[in-house]
Amino acid sequence: MSISMKSVSAIVAGICLGALAFQAQAADEPTRLRDAAEGLFLIGNAAPTRAFSDLIASDILAQDFNRLTCENEMKFDATEPQEGQFNYRAGDTLVEFAQKYGMKVHGHTFLWHSQTPQWVFQNPNDGRPMREVVLARLENHIRALMTHWKGKIQSWDVCNECFEDDGRPRGFSPWRQNIGDDYMEQAFRIADKVAKELGEEKVLLVYNDFNMYKPGKVQAVVKMVNDFKAKGVRIDAIGMQAHWQSNDDPSIETIEAAFKAYAATGCKIIISEMDINTRNGFRNSGRGLERDDSVQGNADSSADALAKRYGQIFDLFVKYHESIYAVTLWGIGDSWSWLRGGQPLIFDNNLDPKPCYYSVLESLKKGQKALKK
Ligand code: G3I
């Protein structure tokens, strides 16, 4: 087997990164996030397929994280672009990597208003009501994916982003339009039924959304979970995406209030897509960086400010570790992030750890020490 010069320099770069970029620690202390998070919660990252052919990115994923989410490759449009024609290739690449390094996998996502192909909502004109048609397509999709990745995926986002910030049902949802107001309940019932058929009852069924700290949304999600529980519909975890700001937005108190409300439902909490916007004049929302003048002069983009913010937030995660199943960062380094033009992640454009990497590490280490006392 021949190794190209490019591979050699990438390997050398990888070794240098390991040797130099990570600060030295006392011999018995964890130096990577994965070890420091042990006993607290799973620590995850979202990866596109190209990460697995990038030596430095894969080294980081394997050493710092123990849970992976496909950034796009398990979504409906990627896995079933045409009815009944499934494409698992990219998802398989992530799953194989996860298995090789003893990592858990999160499936993202079955039902979402975005990244769902048109055919799902097209009328086959065969006399069946559209509710029945779309529910059958959803069930077929869920069964195919859960069967293909049986035993390899530990949690699935069953429904994604179905509420407005004030708690009303999302205005635009072809799923709701076609199935009716009980569409989320139906999706969870289907996922649970299929999981039972496959002997996969342990797979966590998750509701995932952004701005999950906003009081209207908190109230609506808590109500939905309680309604489901009263009706015997299984829901195991609440995913808070955590696309947040570098200033005090949301505040630690606001996030804590949401944790208390969600933990009281008996569901686990998952921090599912964390990144922190540092860009002035823009707000980080589930829709992308949106212009927002109230953020003008307000987002502190310095590396130290971001480190402090990440540290404070992780201190809170540690405090609530008993309720938190996993914390996942949405991307590896800044240049990999969907938030173009910001520095929202804990590794920089060259995949070197930033000061916020170390504040996260310190926070986890403190939490782990407290556990051992
Ligand atoms: O695959 C096509 C490629 O063929 C084409 O050449 C290229 C040109 O733009 O686009 C590629 O698709 C892009 C896709 O990412 C894969 O890279 C889409 O344009 C782009 O819109 C898409 O963005 C993703 C976004 O979801 C879509 O809504 C982001 O990478 C992904 O990080 C983001 O993730 C979402 C979560 O799923 C749900 N919560 C919010 C979060 C951030 O928006």
Short mmCIF file of C-alpha atoms and ligand atoms in Angstrom, two decimals:
data_model
loop_
_atom_site.label_atom_id
_atom_site.label_comp_id
_atom_site.label_asym_id
_atom_site.label_seq_id
_atom_site.Cartn_x
_atom_site.Cartn_y
_atom_site.Cartn_z
CA MET A 1 0.00 0.00 0.00
CA SER A 2 1.45 3.37 -0.93
CA ILE A 3 0.95 6.47 1.17
CA SER A 4 0.82 9.82 -0.66
CA MET A 5 2.83 12.82 0.52
CA LYS A 6 -0.45 14.49 1.37
CA SER A 7 -1.36 11.61 3.73
CA VAL A 8 2.10 11.69 5.28
CA SER A 9 1.87 15.39 6.03
CA ALA A 10 -1.65 14.94 7.38
CA ILE A 11 -0.43 12.16 9.70
CA VAL A 12 2.50 14.30 10.83
CA ALA A 13 0.11 17.19 11.38
CA GLY A 14 -2.12 14.88 13.41
CA ILE A 15 0.76 13.76 15.61
CA CYS A 16 1.86 17.38 16.15
CA LEU A 17 -1.68 18.31 17.06
CA GLY A 18 -1.81 15.53 19.63
CA ALA A 19 1.57 16.39 21.07
CA LEU A 20 1.52 20.16 21.08
CA ALA A 21 -1.91 21.62 20.85
CA PHE A 22 -3.43 19.90 23.85
CA GLN A 23 -2.09 21.39 27.05
CA ALA A 24 -0.24 19.13 29.46
CA GLN A 25 -2.21 17.97 32.52
CA ALA A 26 -1.27 16.17 35.73
CA ALA A 27 -0.65 12.50 34.94
CA ASP A 28 -3.83 11.12 36.51
CA GLU A 29 -6.18 13.79 35.14
CA PRO A 30 -8.28 13.36 32.01
CA THR A 31 -6.95 15.42 29.11
CA ARG A 32 -9.78 14.85 26.66
CA LEU A 33 -13.50 15.59 26.92
CA ARG A 34 -14.62 12.00 26.55
CA ASP A 35 -12.70 10.86 29.63
CA ALA A 36 -13.60 13.97 31.62
CA ALA A 37 -17.35 13.48 30.92
CA GLU A 38 -17.30 9.84 32.08
CA GLY A 39 -19.95 9.35 34.77
CA LEU A 40 -21.63 12.70 34.00
CA PHE A 41 -23.27 12.37 30.58
CA LEU A 42 -22.41 11.33 27.05
CA ILE A 43 -20.50 13.94 25.08
CA GLY A 44 -21.25 14.08 21.38
CA ASN A 45 -20.60 15.79 18.09
CA ALA A 46 -22.38 16.13 14.75
CA ALA A 47 -20.33 15.03 11.78
CA PRO A 48 -20.75 15.20 8.03
CA THR A 49 -19.39 12.22 6.07
CA ARG A 50 -16.22 14.09 5.00
CA ALA A 51 -15.12 14.12 8.66
CA PHE A 52 -14.31 10.41 8.47
CA SER A 53 -11.77 10.84 5.69
CA ASP A 54 -10.11 13.79 7.44
CA LEU A 55 -7.38 12.48 9.74
CA ILE A 56 -7.45 15.35 12.20
CA ALA A 57 -11.25 15.54 12.40
CA SER A 58 -11.58 11.79 12.93
CA ASP A 59 -8.86 11.84 15.58
CA ILE A 60 -10.76 14.54 17.47
CA LEU A 61 -14.08 12.70 17.14
CA ALA A 62 -12.61 9.45 18.43
CA GLN A 63 -10.68 10.98 21.32
CA ASP A 64 -12.99 13.72 22.59
CA PHE A 65 -16.46 12.31 21.96
CA ASN A 66 -18.45 9.16 22.65
CA ARG A 67 -21.64 9.93 20.74
CA LEU A 68 -22.20 10.88 17.10
CA THR A 69 -25.07 12.43 15.17
CA CYS A 70 -25.22 12.65 11.37
CA GLU A 71 -25.43 16.37 10.58
CA ASN A 72 -27.60 15.69 7.50
CA GLU A 73 -27.16 12.13 6.31
CA MET A 74 -29.97 10.38 8.22
CA LYS A 75 -32.60 12.97 7.36
CA PHE A 76 -35.57 11.97 5.20
CA ASP A 77 -34.27 13.52 1.95
CA ALA A 78 -30.92 11.77 2.35
CA THR A 79 -32.24 8.34 3.31
CA GLU A 80 -35.38 8.01 1.14
CA PRO A 81 -35.08 10.49 -1.75
CA GLN A 82 -37.64 8.50 -3.78
CA GLU A 83 -40.43 6.44 -2.29
CA GLY A 84 -39.11 3.03 -1.24
CA GLN A 85 -35.57 3.75 -2.50
CA PHE A 86 -33.34 3.92 0.51
CA ASN A 87 -29.80 5.21 0.73
CA TYR A 88 -27.93 4.25 3.89
CA ARG A 89 -24.36 4.70 2.66
CA ALA A 90 -23.44 7.94 4.42
CA GLY A 91 -25.22 6.91 7.62
CA ASP A 92 -23.40 3.56 7.55
CA THR A 93 -20.04 5.35 7.38
CA LEU A 94 -20.84 7.21 10.61
CA VAL A 95 -22.25 4.12 12.33
CA GLU A 96 -19.16 2.04 11.43
CA PHE A 97 -16.86 4.75 12.79
CA ALA A 98 -18.90 4.94 15.99
CA GLN A 99 -18.75 1.19 16.46
CA LYS A 100 -15.00 1.12 15.89
CA TYR A 101 -14.45 3.67 18.65
CA GLY A 102 -17.14 2.51 21.08
CA MET A 103 -19.40 5.49 20.54
CA LYS A 104 -23.20 5.75 20.76
CA VAL A 105 -25.19 7.01 17.75
CA HIS A 106 -28.11 9.40 17.69
CA GLY A 107 -30.53 9.24 14.74
CA HIS A 108 -31.61 12.61 13.37
CA THR A 109 -34.50 12.79 12.32
CA PHE A 110 -37.75 11.08 11.26
CA LEU A 111 -40.33 13.87 11.03
CA TRP A 112 -39.28 17.43 10.17
CA HIS A 113 -40.90 20.13 8.02
CA SER A 114 -37.51 20.68 6.35
CA GLN A 115 -35.30 18.31 4.32
CA THR A 116 -38.26 16.07 3.52
CA PRO A 117 -38.79 15.23 -0.14
CA GLN A 118 -41.87 16.47 -2.01
CA TRP A 119 -43.12 12.98 -2.82
CA VAL A 120 -44.02 12.37 0.83
CA PHE A 121 -46.89 14.85 0.53
CA GLN A 122 -47.99 14.08 -3.03
CA ASN A 123 -51.45 12.64 -3.53
CA PRO A 124 -51.29 9.18 -5.17
CA ASN A 125 -54.98 9.64 -6.13
CA ASP A 126 -55.83 6.10 -5.14
CA GLY A 127 -58.88 7.03 -3.12
CA ARG A 128 -57.18 6.94 0.26
CA PRO A 129 -57.37 10.05 2.47
CA MET A 130 -54.05 11.92 2.64
CA ARG A 131 -53.84 11.33 6.42
CA GLU A 132 -53.70 7.62 5.79
CA VAL A 133 -51.24 7.94 2.90
CA VAL A 134 -48.76 10.16 4.76
CA LEU A 135 -48.98 8.11 7.96
CA ALA A 136 -48.27 4.94 5.96
CA ARG A 137 -45.26 6.61 4.31
CA LEU A 138 -43.96 7.78 7.68
CA GLU A 139 -44.37 4.30 9.16
CA ASN A 140 -42.62 2.70 6.21
CA HIS A 141 -39.74 5.17 6.55
CA ILE A 142 -39.37 4.68 10.29
CA ARG A 143 -39.53 0.88 9.99
CA ALA A 144 -36.90 0.82 7.22
CA LEU A 145 -34.40 2.98 9.12
CA MET A 146 -34.90 1.34 12.49
CA THR A 147 -34.56 -2.08 10.88
CA HIS A 148 -31.43 -1.16 8.94
CA TRP A 149 -29.69 0.28 12.01
CA LYS A 150 -31.15 -2.18 14.52
CA GLY A 151 -28.87 -2.50 17.54
CA LYS A 152 -26.65 0.34 16.32
CA ILE A 153 -28.60 3.51 17.16
CA GLN A 154 -29.44 4.31 20.78
CA SER A 155 -31.77 7.31 20.34
CA TRP A 156 -33.90 8.84 17.56
CA ASP A 157 -35.37 12.29 17.06
CA VAL A 158 -38.93 11.26 16.27
CA CYS A 159 -40.22 14.82 15.75
CA ASN A 160 -38.14 17.91 15.12
CA GLU A 161 -39.08 21.59 15.49
CA CYS A 162 -42.87 21.36 15.67
CA PHE A 163 -43.61 24.40 17.87
CA GLU A 164 -43.32 28.15 17.41
CA ASP A 165 -41.41 30.03 20.11
CA ASP A 166 -44.66 31.08 21.81
CA GLY A 167 -45.84 27.49 22.03
CA ARG A 168 -48.33 27.50 19.15
CA PRO A 169 -48.03 24.60 16.72
CA ARG A 170 -45.58 25.43 13.90
CA GLY A 171 -47.35 27.47 11.23
CA PHE A 172 -45.76 25.69 8.28
CA SER A 173 -45.86 21.92 8.60
CA PRO A 174 -46.86 19.73 5.69
CA TRP A 175 -46.99 16.85 8.18
CA ARG A 176 -49.64 18.60 10.26
CA GLN A 177 -51.52 19.75 7.17
CA ASN A 178 -51.78 16.21 5.87
CA ILE A 179 -52.10 14.14 9.03
CA GLY A 180 -53.92 16.53 11.35
CA ASP A 181 -53.25 18.04 14.78
CA ASP A 182 -52.31 14.70 16.36
CA TYR A 183 -49.42 14.15 13.94
CA MET A 184 -46.71 14.14 16.63
CA GLU A 185 -48.62 11.67 18.78
CA GLN A 186 -49.03 9.42 15.73
CA ALA A 187 -45.30 9.65 14.94
CA PHE A 188 -44.33 8.64 18.49
CA ARG A 189 -46.88 5.80 18.47
CA ILE A 190 -45.43 4.49 15.21
CA ALA A 191 -41.81 4.74 16.44
CA ASP A 192 -42.72 2.90 19.64
CA LYS A 193 -44.65 0.19 17.75
CA VAL A 194 -41.76 -0.41 15.36
CA ALA A 195 -39.21 -0.39 18.19
CA LYS A 196 -41.28 -3.09 19.95
CA GLU A 197 -41.53 -5.21 16.79
CA LEU A 198 -37.74 -5.09 16.52
CA GLY A 199 -37.04 -5.71 20.21
CA GLU A 200 -35.55 -2.20 20.34
CA GLU A 201 -37.55 -0.92 23.33
CA LYS A 202 -34.41 0.59 24.82
CA VAL A 203 -33.96 3.02 21.93
CA LEU A 204 -34.80 6.47 23.29
CA LEU A 205 -37.59 8.35 21.49
CA VAL A 206 -36.88 12.07 21.47
CA TYR A 207 -38.67 15.37 20.77
CA ASN A 208 -36.07 17.91 19.52
CA ASP A 209 -36.40 21.69 19.00
CA PHE A 210 -34.56 25.03 19.12
CA ASN A 211 -35.23 27.94 21.52
CA MET A 212 -36.32 25.35 24.05
CA TYR A 213 -35.73 27.80 26.90
CA LYS A 214 -38.47 30.21 25.77
CA PRO A 215 -41.31 30.04 28.32
CA GLY A 216 -44.07 29.52 25.71
CA LYS A 217 -42.21 26.64 24.15
CA VAL A 218 -41.29 25.10 27.50
CA GLN A 219 -44.96 25.14 28.50
CA ALA A 220 -46.11 23.61 25.21
CA VAL A 221 -43.51 20.84 25.25
CA VAL A 222 -44.18 19.98 28.90
CA LYS A 223 -47.90 19.84 28.13
CA MET A 224 -47.32 17.59 25.14
CA VAL A 225 -45.14 15.21 27.15
CA ASN A 226 -47.66 15.07 30.00
CA ASP A 227 -50.51 14.46 27.54
CA PHE A 228 -48.53 11.67 25.90
CA LYS A 229 -47.76 10.08 29.26
CA ALA A 230 -51.41 10.26 30.32
CA LYS A 231 -52.38 8.47 27.09
CA GLY A 232 -49.61 5.88 27.34
CA VAL A 233 -47.64 7.26 24.36
CA ARG A 234 -43.91 6.69 24.90
CA ILE A 235 -41.55 9.66 24.84
CA ASP A 236 -38.21 9.33 26.60
CA ALA A 237 -36.21 12.47 26.08
CA ILE A 238 -36.43 16.16 25.29
CA GLY A 239 -33.77 17.55 22.95
CA MET A 240 -32.78 21.17 23.52
CA GLN A 241 -30.80 22.19 20.45
CA ALA A 242 -28.86 24.97 22.24
CA HIS A 243 -28.04 27.28 19.32
CA TRP A 244 -27.25 30.10 21.74
CA GLN A 245 -25.56 33.52 21.97
CA SER A 246 -22.19 34.49 23.45
CA ASN A 247 -23.73 37.18 25.63
CA ASP A 248 -26.15 36.26 28.41
CA ASP A 249 -28.80 35.09 25.94
CA PRO A 250 -30.32 32.90 27.16
CA SER A 251 -29.25 33.53 30.75
CA ILE A 252 -28.09 30.66 32.95
CA GLU A 253 -31.23 31.18 35.10
CA THR A 254 -33.47 30.86 32.05
CA ILE A 255 -31.79 27.64 30.94
CA GLU A 256 -32.00 26.30 34.49
CA ALA A 257 -35.73 27.04 34.67
CA ALA A 258 -36.22 25.00 31.48
CA PHE A 259 -34.15 22.11 32.90
CA LYS A 260 -36.32 22.04 36.01
CA ALA A 261 -39.53 22.00 33.96
CA TYR A 262 -38.31 19.25 31.61
CA ALA A 263 -36.78 17.12 34.38
CA ALA A 264 -40.11 17.23 36.24
CA THR A 265 -41.78 15.39 33.33
CA GLY A 266 -39.55 12.38 33.99
CA CYS A 267 -37.98 12.68 30.52
CA LYS A 268 -34.23 12.79 30.09
CA ILE A 269 -32.77 16.01 28.72
CA ILE A 270 -30.48 16.00 25.70
CA ILE A 271 -28.47 19.05 24.70
CA SER A 272 -28.59 18.10 21.06
CA GLU A 273 -27.01 20.76 18.81
CA MET A 274 -24.89 23.15 20.83
CA ASP A 275 -23.02 26.10 19.30
CA ILE A 276 -22.62 29.70 20.44
CA ASN A 277 -22.90 32.67 18.12
CA THR A 278 -20.25 35.34 18.59
CA ARG A 279 -21.30 37.52 15.67
CA ASN A 280 -22.59 40.99 16.42
CA GLY A 281 -25.87 42.00 14.84
CA PHE A 282 -26.95 38.40 14.32
CA ARG A 283 -29.02 36.02 16.38
CA ASN A 284 -28.41 32.30 16.42
CA SER A 285 -31.69 30.53 15.82
CA GLY A 286 -32.60 27.13 14.50
CA ARG A 287 -33.05 28.88 11.15
CA GLY A 288 -29.49 30.18 10.92
CA LEU A 289 -27.79 33.45 11.81
CA GLU A 290 -30.54 36.02 11.46
CA ARG A 291 -29.98 39.78 11.44
CA ASP A 292 -31.08 41.22 14.77
CA ASP A 293 -30.17 44.76 15.76
CA SER A 294 -30.72 44.06 19.45
CA VAL A 295 -27.60 41.88 19.33
CA GLN A 296 -25.56 44.84 17.99
CA GLY A 297 -22.61 45.52 20.28
CA ASN A 298 -23.89 42.83 22.54
CA ALA A 299 -22.24 39.62 21.40
CA ASP A 300 -18.71 39.52 22.79
CA SER A 301 -16.67 37.73 20.17
CA SER A 302 -13.39 37.49 22.11
CA ALA A 303 -11.99 34.03 22.71
CA ASP A 304 -11.95 34.68 26.47
CA ALA A 305 -15.60 35.70 26.56
CA LEU A 306 -16.57 32.57 24.65
CA ALA A 307 -14.49 30.43 27.00
CA LYS A 308 -16.23 31.97 30.00
CA ARG A 309 -19.66 31.44 28.45
CA TYR A 310 -18.98 27.80 27.50
CA GLY A 311 -17.58 27.19 31.01
CA GLN A 312 -20.60 28.68 32.76
CA ILE A 313 -23.01 26.71 30.62
CA PHE A 314 -21.12 23.45 31.15
CA ASP A 315 -21.07 24.12 34.92
CA LEU A 316 -24.85 24.16 34.69
CA PHE A 317 -24.90 20.93 32.66
CA VAL A 318 -22.72 19.33 35.32
CA LYS A 319 -25.10 20.53 38.05
CA TYR A 320 -27.99 18.82 36.22
CA HIS A 321 -25.99 15.78 35.10
CA GLU A 322 -28.48 13.38 36.65
CA SER A 323 -31.19 14.64 34.28
CA ILE A 324 -28.95 15.04 31.24
CA TYR A 325 -28.36 12.03 29.00
CA ALA A 326 -26.01 13.67 26.49
CA VAL A 327 -24.51 16.96 25.38
CA THR A 328 -23.75 17.22 21.66
CA LEU A 329 -21.84 20.00 19.91
CA TRP A 330 -23.11 20.86 16.43
CA GLY A 331 -19.92 20.57 14.42
CA ILE A 332 -16.22 19.95 14.92
CA GLY A 333 -14.33 23.17 14.15
CA ASP A 334 -15.50 26.67 13.26
CA SER A 335 -15.02 26.23 9.52
CA TRP A 336 -17.24 23.12 9.65
CA SER A 337 -20.14 24.94 11.27
CA TRP A 338 -23.44 25.70 9.54
CA LEU A 339 -23.11 29.16 11.18
CA ARG A 340 -20.91 30.63 8.50
CA GLY A 341 -18.71 33.52 9.51
CA GLY A 342 -18.84 32.97 13.27
CA GLN A 343 -16.53 31.18 15.70
CA PRO A 344 -19.19 29.17 17.50
CA LEU A 345 -17.37 25.92 18.30
CA ILE A 346 -14.60 24.70 20.60
CA PHE A 347 -12.06 23.97 17.83
CA ASP A 348 -10.90 26.67 15.43
CA ASN A 349 -10.66 26.68 11.62
CA ASN A 350 -7.49 24.56 11.79
CA LEU A 351 -9.11 22.19 14.28
CA ASP A 352 -6.86 23.40 17.08
CA PRO A 353 -8.56 23.54 20.49
CA LYS A 354 -9.69 27.06 21.50
CA PRO A 355 -9.73 28.49 25.04
CA CYS A 356 -13.36 27.37 25.28
CA TYR A 357 -12.23 23.76 24.75
CA TYR A 358 -10.26 24.07 27.98
CA SER A 359 -13.07 25.75 29.90
CA VAL A 360 -15.36 22.86 28.94
CA LEU A 361 -12.68 20.36 29.95
CA GLU A 362 -12.16 22.08 33.30
CA SER A 363 -15.86 22.19 34.01
CA LEU A 364 -16.21 18.45 33.28
CA LYS A 365 -13.18 17.61 35.40
CA LYS A 366 -14.57 19.58 38.33
CA GLY A 367 -17.88 17.76 37.96
CA GLN A 368 -16.18 14.38 37.79
CA LYS A 369 -14.09 15.11 40.89
CA ALA A 370 -17.23 16.10 42.80
CA LEU A 371 -18.83 12.77 41.80
CA LYS A 372 -15.91 10.80 43.17
CA LYS A 373 -15.97 12.50 46.60
O1 G3I B 1 -25.96 18.33 -0.38
C1 G3I B 1 -26.04 19.58 -1.08
C2 G3I B 1 -24.99 19.64 -2.15
O2 G3I B 1 -25.29 18.66 -3.12
C3 G3I B 1 -24.98 21.05 -2.76
O3 G3I B 1 -23.96 21.15 -3.68
C4 G3I B 1 -24.79 22.11 -1.67
C5 G3I B 1 -24.88 23.52 -2.24
O4 G3I B 1 -25.40 24.43 -1.30
O5 G3I B 1 -25.82 21.96 -0.74
C6 G3I B 1 -25.79 20.68 -0.10
O6 G3I B 1 -26.83 20.64 0.84
C7 G3I B 1 -26.66 21.41 2.00
C8 G3I B 1 -26.69 20.47 3.21
O7 G3I B 1 -26.65 21.21 4.40
C9 G3I B 1 -25.51 19.49 3.20
O8 G3I B 1 -24.32 20.19 3.29
C10 G3I B 1 -27.79 22.40 2.10
O9 G3I B 1 -27.68 23.38 1.07
C11 G3I B 1 -27.79 23.08 3.44
O10 G3I B 1 -28.98 23.86 3.57
C12 G3I B 1 -27.78 22.04 4.56
O11 G3I B 1 -27.75 22.71 5.77
C13 G3I B 1 -28.02 21.93 6.90
C14 G3I B 1 -29.31 22.40 7.57
O12 G3I B 1 -29.52 21.67 8.75
C15 G3I B 1 -30.51 22.22 6.65
O13 G3I B 1 -31.66 22.64 7.24
C16 G3I B 1 -26.84 22.08 7.87
O14 G3I B 1 -25.68 21.48 7.29
C17 G3I B 1 -27.17 21.40 9.19
O15 G3I B 1 -26.19 21.73 10.14
C18 G3I B 1 -28.51 21.90 9.70
O16 G3I B 1 -28.82 21.24 10.89
C19 G3I B 1 -30.04 21.65 11.55
C20 G3I B 1 -30.59 20.45 12.24
O17 G3I B 1 -30.76 19.40 11.31
C21 G3I B 1 -31.91 20.79 12.93
N1 G3I B 1 -31.77 21.92 13.81
C22 G3I B 1 -31.16 23.11 13.24
C23 G3I B 1 -29.82 22.75 12.60
C24 G3I B 1 -29.16 23.98 12.05
O18 G3I B 1 -29.93 24.51 11.00
#
